[in-house]
CSV table of C-alpha atoms in Angstrom, one decimal:
chain,number,residue,atom,x,y,z
A,1,MET,CA,157.1,76.5,116.0
A,2,THR,CA,158.9,76.4,119.3
A,3,SER,CA,159.2,79.8,121.0
A,4,PRO,CA,162.9,80.8,121.3
A,5,GLN,CA,164.3,81.3,124.7
A,6,PRO,CA,166.0,84.7,125.4
A,7,CYS,CA,169.5,84.7,126.7
A,8,PRO,CA,170.0,86.5,130.1
A,9,LEU,CA,172.1,89.6,130.3
A,10,THR,CA,174.1,90.8,133.3
A,11,VAL,CA,173.3,94.5,133.9
A,12,ALA,CA,174.6,96.3,136.9
A,13,THR,CA,173.6,99.9,137.5
A,14,THR,CA,176.0,102.7,138.7
A,15,ASP,CA,174.7,102.4,142.3
A,16,GLY,CA,175.0,98.6,142.4
A,17,ILE,CA,171.4,97.5,141.6
A,18,GLU,CA,171.4,94.3,139.5
A,19,LEU,CA,168.8,94.4,136.7
A,20,SER,CA,167.1,91.4,135.3
A,21,ALA,CA,167.5,91.6,131.5
A,22,SER,CA,167.5,89.3,128.5
A,23,ARG,CA,168.2,89.4,124.8
A,24,LEU,CA,166.3,87.6,122.0
A,25,GLY,CA,168.3,87.1,118.9
A,26,ARG,CA,172.1,87.3,118.3
A,27,SER,CA,174.3,89.8,120.0
A,28,ASP,CA,175.8,91.0,116.7
A,29,THR,CA,172.7,91.9,114.8
A,30,ALA,CA,172.5,95.1,112.6
A,31,ALA,CA,169.5,96.4,114.6
A,32,THR,CA,168.3,96.1,118.2
A,33,ILE,CA,165.0,96.9,119.8
A,34,VAL,CA,165.2,97.9,123.5
A,35,TYR,CA,161.9,97.9,125.4
A,36,VAL,CA,160.9,100.0,128.4
A,37,HIS,CA,157.9,98.8,130.4
A,38,GLY,CA,155.6,101.0,132.5
A,39,LEU,CA,154.6,101.0,136.1
A,40,LEU,CA,153.2,97.9,137.9
A,41,THR,CA,154.5,95.6,135.2
A,42,ASP,CA,157.8,94.0,134.0
A,43,ALA,CA,159.6,92.7,131.0
A,44,SER,CA,157.1,89.8,130.6
A,45,TYR,CA,154.7,92.5,129.3
A,46,TRP,CA,156.6,92.5,126.0
A,47,THR,CA,156.7,88.8,125.4
A,48,PRO,CA,153.8,88.6,122.8
A,49,LEU,CA,155.4,91.4,120.8
A,50,THR,CA,159.0,90.2,121.0
A,51,GLN,CA,158.0,86.6,120.0
A,52,HIS,CA,155.9,87.9,117.1
A,53,LEU,CA,158.8,90.0,115.7
A,54,HIS,CA,161.3,87.3,116.2
A,55,HIS,CA,159.3,84.8,114.2
A,56,GLN,CA,158.4,87.4,111.5
A,57,LEU,CA,162.0,88.5,111.0
A,58,GLY,CA,163.6,85.1,111.5
A,59,GLY,CA,165.7,86.3,114.4
A,60,ALA,CA,167.4,88.9,112.2
A,61,ILE,CA,167.2,91.6,114.8
A,62,GLY,CA,168.1,91.7,118.5
A,63,GLN,CA,165.5,92.5,121.1
A,64,ILE,CA,166.4,93.5,124.7
A,65,THR,CA,163.9,93.5,127.5
A,66,TYR,CA,164.6,94.3,131.2
A,67,ASP,CA,162.9,94.8,134.5
A,68,GLN,CA,163.3,98.3,135.9
A,69,ARG,CA,164.7,98.5,139.4
A,70,GLY,CA,162.2,97.3,142.0
A,71,HIS,CA,160.2,95.5,139.3
A,72,GLY,CA,160.0,91.9,138.3
A,73,GLY,CA,163.3,90.0,138.8
A,74,SER,CA,165.5,93.1,139.3
A,75,ALA,CA,166.9,93.9,142.7
A,76,TRP,CA,165.2,96.3,145.1
A,77,PRO,CA,167.0,99.4,146.4
A,78,THR,CA,167.6,99.7,150.1
A,79,ARG,CA,164.7,101.0,152.2
A,80,SER,CA,166.3,104.5,152.6
A,81,THR,CA,167.1,104.9,148.9
A,82,GLY,CA,164.7,107.0,146.9
A,83,THR,CA,163.9,106.2,143.2
A,84,THR,CA,163.3,108.8,140.6
A,85,LEU,CA,162.9,109.0,136.9
A,86,ARG,CA,166.6,110.0,136.7
A,87,HIS,CA,167.5,106.7,138.2
A,88,LEU,CA,165.5,104.9,135.5
A,89,ALA,CA,167.1,107.0,132.8
A,90,ASP,CA,170.6,106.1,134.1
A,91,ASP,CA,169.6,102.5,134.2
A,92,LEU,CA,168.3,102.7,130.6
A,93,ASP,CA,171.6,104.2,129.5
A,94,ILE,CA,173.4,101.1,130.8
A,95,VAL,CA,171.0,98.7,129.2
A,96,LEU,CA,171.4,100.5,125.9
A,97,ALA,CA,175.1,99.8,126.0
A,98,HIS,CA,174.2,96.2,125.3
A,99,ALA,CA,172.5,97.0,122.0
A,100,THR,CA,174.2,96.7,118.6
A,101,GLY,CA,173.6,98.3,115.2
A,102,ALA,CA,170.7,100.6,114.7
A,103,VAL,CA,168.8,101.0,118.0
A,104,ILE,CA,165.1,101.5,118.2
A,105,LEU,CA,163.7,102.4,121.7
A,106,ALA,CA,160.2,101.2,122.4
A,107,ALA,CA,158.3,102.3,125.5
A,108,HIS,CA,154.8,101.8,126.9
A,109,SER,CA,152.6,104.1,129.0
A,110,ALA,CA,154.7,105.6,131.9
A,111,GLY,CA,157.7,104.1,130.2
A,112,SER,CA,157.4,107.1,127.8
A,113,LEU,CA,158.3,109.3,130.7
A,114,VAL,CA,161.5,107.3,131.1
A,115,THR,CA,162.4,108.1,127.5
A,116,HIS,CA,161.8,111.8,128.2
A,117,ALA,CA,164.2,111.6,131.1
A,118,TYR,CA,166.8,109.7,129.1
A,119,VAL,CA,166.7,112.3,126.3
A,120,LYS,CA,167.0,115.1,128.9
A,121,HIS,CA,170.0,113.7,130.7
A,122,TYR,CA,171.7,112.0,127.8
A,123,PRO,CA,170.9,114.2,124.8
A,124,GLU,CA,173.9,113.3,122.6
A,125,ARG,CA,173.4,109.5,123.0
A,126,ALA,CA,169.6,109.9,122.6
A,127,CYS,CA,170.1,111.7,119.3
A,128,ALA,CA,172.1,108.7,118.0
A,129,LEU,CA,169.0,106.5,118.4
A,130,SER,CA,167.6,105.3,115.1
A,131,GLY,CA,164.0,105.4,116.2
A,132,LEU,CA,161.5,105.9,119.0
A,133,VAL,CA,158.2,104.0,119.2
A,134,LEU,CA,155.9,105.1,122.0
A,135,PHE,CA,152.8,103.0,122.8
A,136,ASN,CA,150.0,104.7,124.8
A,137,GLY,CA,152.5,107.4,125.8
A,138,SER,CA,152.1,110.9,127.1
A,139,CYS,CA,153.8,114.2,127.9
A,140,GLU,CA,152.9,113.9,131.6
A,141,PHE,CA,151.5,111.4,134.1
A,142,PRO,CA,148.7,109.3,132.6
A,143,GLU,CA,145.3,111.0,133.2
A,144,PHE,CA,143.7,107.6,134.1
A,145,PRO,CA,140.0,108.5,133.7
A,146,SER,CA,139.0,105.0,134.8
A,147,LEU,CA,140.6,105.5,138.2
A,148,PRO,CA,138.5,107.0,141.0
A,149,LYS,CA,139.6,110.5,141.9
A,150,HIS,CA,140.2,109.7,145.5
A,151,PHE,CA,142.8,107.0,144.6
A,152,LEU,CA,145.6,109.4,143.7
A,153,ARG,CA,144.8,111.6,146.7
A,154,ILE,CA,145.2,108.6,149.0
A,155,ALA,CA,148.4,107.6,147.2
A,156,ALA,CA,149.8,111.2,147.7
A,157,ARG,CA,149.0,111.1,151.4
A,158,MET,CA,150.7,107.8,151.8
A,159,ARG,CA,153.7,109.1,149.9
A,160,ARG,CA,154.2,111.8,152.6
A,161,LEU,CA,154.9,108.9,155.1
A,162,ARG,CA,157.9,107.7,152.9
A,163,HIS,CA,161.3,108.4,154.5
A,164,SER,CA,159.7,109.0,157.9
A,165,ARG,CA,159.3,106.9,160.9
A,166,PHE,CA,156.0,105.7,159.3
A,167,ASP,CA,157.8,104.4,156.2
A,168,GLY,CA,156.7,100.9,157.0
A,169,ILE,CA,153.0,102.0,156.9
A,170,ALA,CA,153.6,103.7,153.5
A,171,ALA,CA,155.2,100.5,152.1
A,172,ALA,CA,152.3,98.4,153.4
A,173,GLY,CA,149.8,100.7,151.8
A,174,TYR,CA,151.5,100.6,148.4
A,175,ALA,CA,151.8,96.9,148.6
A,176,LEU,CA,148.1,96.6,149.2
A,177,LEU,CA,147.6,98.9,146.2
A,178,GLU,CA,149.7,96.7,143.9
A,179,ARG,CA,147.9,93.5,145.1
A,180,ARG,CA,144.5,95.1,144.2
A,181,PHE,CA,145.8,96.0,140.8
A,182,ARG,CA,147.3,92.5,140.3
A,183,ARG,CA,144.0,90.8,141.4
A,184,LEU,CA,142.0,93.0,139.0
A,185,SER,CA,144.5,92.3,136.2
A,186,GLU,CA,144.1,88.5,136.7
A,187,GLN,CA,140.3,88.7,136.8
A,188,LEU,CA,139.9,90.9,133.7
A,189,GLY,CA,142.8,89.5,131.6
A,190,SER,CA,143.3,91.5,128.4
A,191,LYS,CA,140.4,93.7,129.3
A,192,ALA,CA,142.1,95.1,132.4
A,193,PRO,CA,143.0,98.8,132.4
A,194,LEU,CA,146.5,97.7,133.5
A,195,ILE,CA,148.1,94.3,133.0
A,196,ALA,CA,150.3,93.6,136.0
A,197,GLY,CA,153.7,92.0,135.8
A,198,GLN,CA,154.4,88.4,136.7
A,199,ARG,CA,156.1,89.3,140.0
A,200,ARG,CA,155.2,91.8,142.7
A,201,GLY,CA,157.3,94.9,142.8
A,202,ASP,CA,158.9,96.9,145.6
A,203,PRO,CA,156.2,99.0,147.2
A,204,ARG,CA,158.7,101.8,148.1
A,205,VAL,CA,159.9,102.1,144.5
A,206,LEU,CA,156.2,102.3,143.4
A,207,ALA,CA,155.6,105.1,146.0
A,208,ASP,CA,158.7,107.0,144.8
A,209,LEU,CA,157.9,106.6,141.1
A,210,LEU,CA,154.3,107.6,141.4
A,211,HIS,CA,155.5,110.8,143.1
A,212,SER,CA,158.3,111.4,140.5
A,213,CYS,CA,156.0,110.6,137.5
A,214,SER,CA,153.1,112.8,138.8
A,215,ALA,CA,155.5,115.8,139.0
A,216,HIS,CA,156.9,115.2,135.5
A,217,PHE,CA,156.1,117.0,132.3
A,218,LEU,CA,157.9,117.1,128.9
A,219,GLU,CA,160.1,120.1,128.9
A,220,PRO,CA,160.2,122.2,125.7
A,221,ALA,CA,164.0,121.6,125.3
A,222,THR,CA,163.6,117.9,125.7
A,223,ALA,CA,160.7,117.8,123.2
A,224,ALA,CA,162.9,119.8,120.7
A,225,ALA,CA,165.7,117.3,121.2
A,226,MET,CA,163.3,114.4,120.6
A,227,ARG,CA,162.3,115.9,117.2
A,228,SER,CA,165.7,114.8,115.8
A,229,ILE,CA,164.8,111.1,116.4
A,230,PRO,CA,162.3,109.5,113.9
A,231,SER,CA,159.4,108.8,116.2
A,232,PHE,CA,156.1,107.0,116.1
A,233,VAL,CA,153.3,107.3,118.7
A,234,LEU,CA,150.4,104.8,118.8
A,235,SER,CA,147.4,105.4,120.9
A,236,ALA,CA,144.3,103.3,121.5
A,237,GLU,CA,140.7,104.3,121.0
A,238,ARG,CA,139.5,102.7,124.2
A,239,ASP,CA,142.5,103.5,126.4
A,240,ARG,CA,141.1,104.2,129.9
A,241,VAL,CA,144.6,105.0,131.3
A,242,VAL,CA,146.1,107.3,128.8
A,243,PRO,CA,143.4,108.9,126.6
A,244,PRO,CA,144.2,109.4,122.9
A,245,THR,CA,144.2,113.1,123.5
A,246,GLN,CA,147.2,112.7,125.7
A,247,SER,CA,149.1,110.7,123.2
A,248,LEU,CA,148.2,113.1,120.4
A,249,ARG,CA,149.7,116.0,122.5
A,250,LEU,CA,152.9,113.9,122.8
A,251,ALA,CA,153.0,113.2,119.1
A,252,ASP,CA,152.5,116.9,118.3
A,253,ALA,CA,155.2,118.0,120.8
A,254,ILE,CA,157.9,115.7,119.3
A,255,TRP,CA,156.7,115.8,115.7
A,256,ALA,CA,156.0,112.1,115.6
A,257,ASP,CA,154.0,110.0,113.2
A,258,TYR,CA,150.7,109.3,115.0
A,259,GLU,CA,148.2,106.5,114.8
A,260,ILE,CA,145.1,105.7,116.8
A,261,VAL,CA,144.2,102.1,116.8
A,262,PRO,CA,140.4,101.4,116.7
A,263,GLY,CA,139.0,99.2,119.4
A,264,ALA,CA,142.3,98.8,121.2
A,265,GLY,CA,142.9,99.4,125.0
A,266,HIS,CA,145.8,100.6,127.1
A,267,SER,CA,147.8,97.3,126.7
A,268,LEU,CA,148.0,97.7,123.0
A,269,PRO,CA,151.5,96.2,122.5
A,270,HIS,CA,150.6,93.2,124.7
A,271,THR,CA,147.2,92.4,123.3
A,272,ASP,CA,147.8,93.4,119.7
A,273,PRO,CA,151.4,92.5,118.9
A,274,GLN,CA,150.7,92.5,115.1
A,275,THR,CA,149.8,96.2,115.1
A,276,ALA,CA,152.5,97.1,117.6
A,277,GLY,CA,155.0,95.1,115.5
A,278,ALA,CA,154.0,96.9,112.3
A,279,ALA,CA,155.0,100.2,114.0
A,280,ILE,CA,158.4,98.9,115.0
A,281,LEU,CA,158.9,97.5,111.5
A,282,GLN,CA,158.1,100.9,110.1
A,283,ALA,CA,160.7,102.5,112.5
A,284,LEU,CA,163.3,99.9,111.2
A,285,GLU,CA,162.5,100.7,107.6
A,286,VAL,CA,162.9,104.5,108.3
A,287,ALA,CA,166.2,103.8,110.0
A,288,TYR,CA,167.4,101.6,107.1
A,289,ARG,CA,166.4,104.2,104.5
A,290,ASP,CA,168.0,107.1,106.4
A,291,GLU,CA,171.2,105.1,106.9
A,292,ASN,CA,171.5,104.3,103.2
A,293,SER,CA,170.3,107.7,101.8
A,294,GLY,CA,172.1,110.1,104.1
A,295,ALA,CA,168.8,111.7,105.0
A,296,PRO,CA,169.0,114.8,107.2
A,297,ALA,CA,168.0,114.8,110.8
A,298,ARG,CA,164.3,115.2,111.7
A,299,GLY,CA,165.0,118.3,113.7
A,300,ALA,CA,163.3,120.6,111.2
A,301,ARG,CA,160.2,120.1,109.2
A,302,PRO,CA,160.2,120.9,105.5
């Protein structure tokens, strides 16, 4: 069967950054999945999963993927503009405006931190979501046990050069960092700890987001708000970026259904679209059941 081609979407952020986005499926479907990728990758990460679900459901649902600012085909901010999780949350809110029907938000790795920021800054709209599926997610920055300890120390030192007269040196350092990850990703394929995106990203955005993400933690009030959204957390037994213990803490904090996938690695939704797709289908089933039964919100356990 020929793989369907997604239709491009025009998405402009509040500060004028144009995001590269696309929709698979019709624009008037009764349900839409919106995908949030992690650091060092882009919307292409979701292709195996979106194609799998499109074929399995016969195109009955809409699926929206997008490149975050400074990633993939999206525009880069100006050199002097900083990028934070709040910027990514604002961008996500604009992307979600293109979704129709019941909306399921799916995120991977550091993309889960973007969902935290979205719920924190847009609590009323977030509570209207029909489901949340977090792959290899966490309450805080990934522990990354496969990464040498000196790596983050070097990255932090380079970050201090950002927005100074040595900004160009910082950008060059982070560009080198991304190239090394990209080369490793290409060499190891599906076994790579991180699967890089198809295009290189903005090194200044990477520097800013590493700083913003490393200082992030899931606040109790945000976790409480997320409990009203039917949520599913999938972790991977062999994840060397976000250990299963991190994902389990997230699931406990937001009262999500939790599953650990045996033998899987950090790129679970990319390398195992069948398992990832089953979680999204479960979220869709819960959304459909709640909509037709008038079920109470998930904010309190029985």
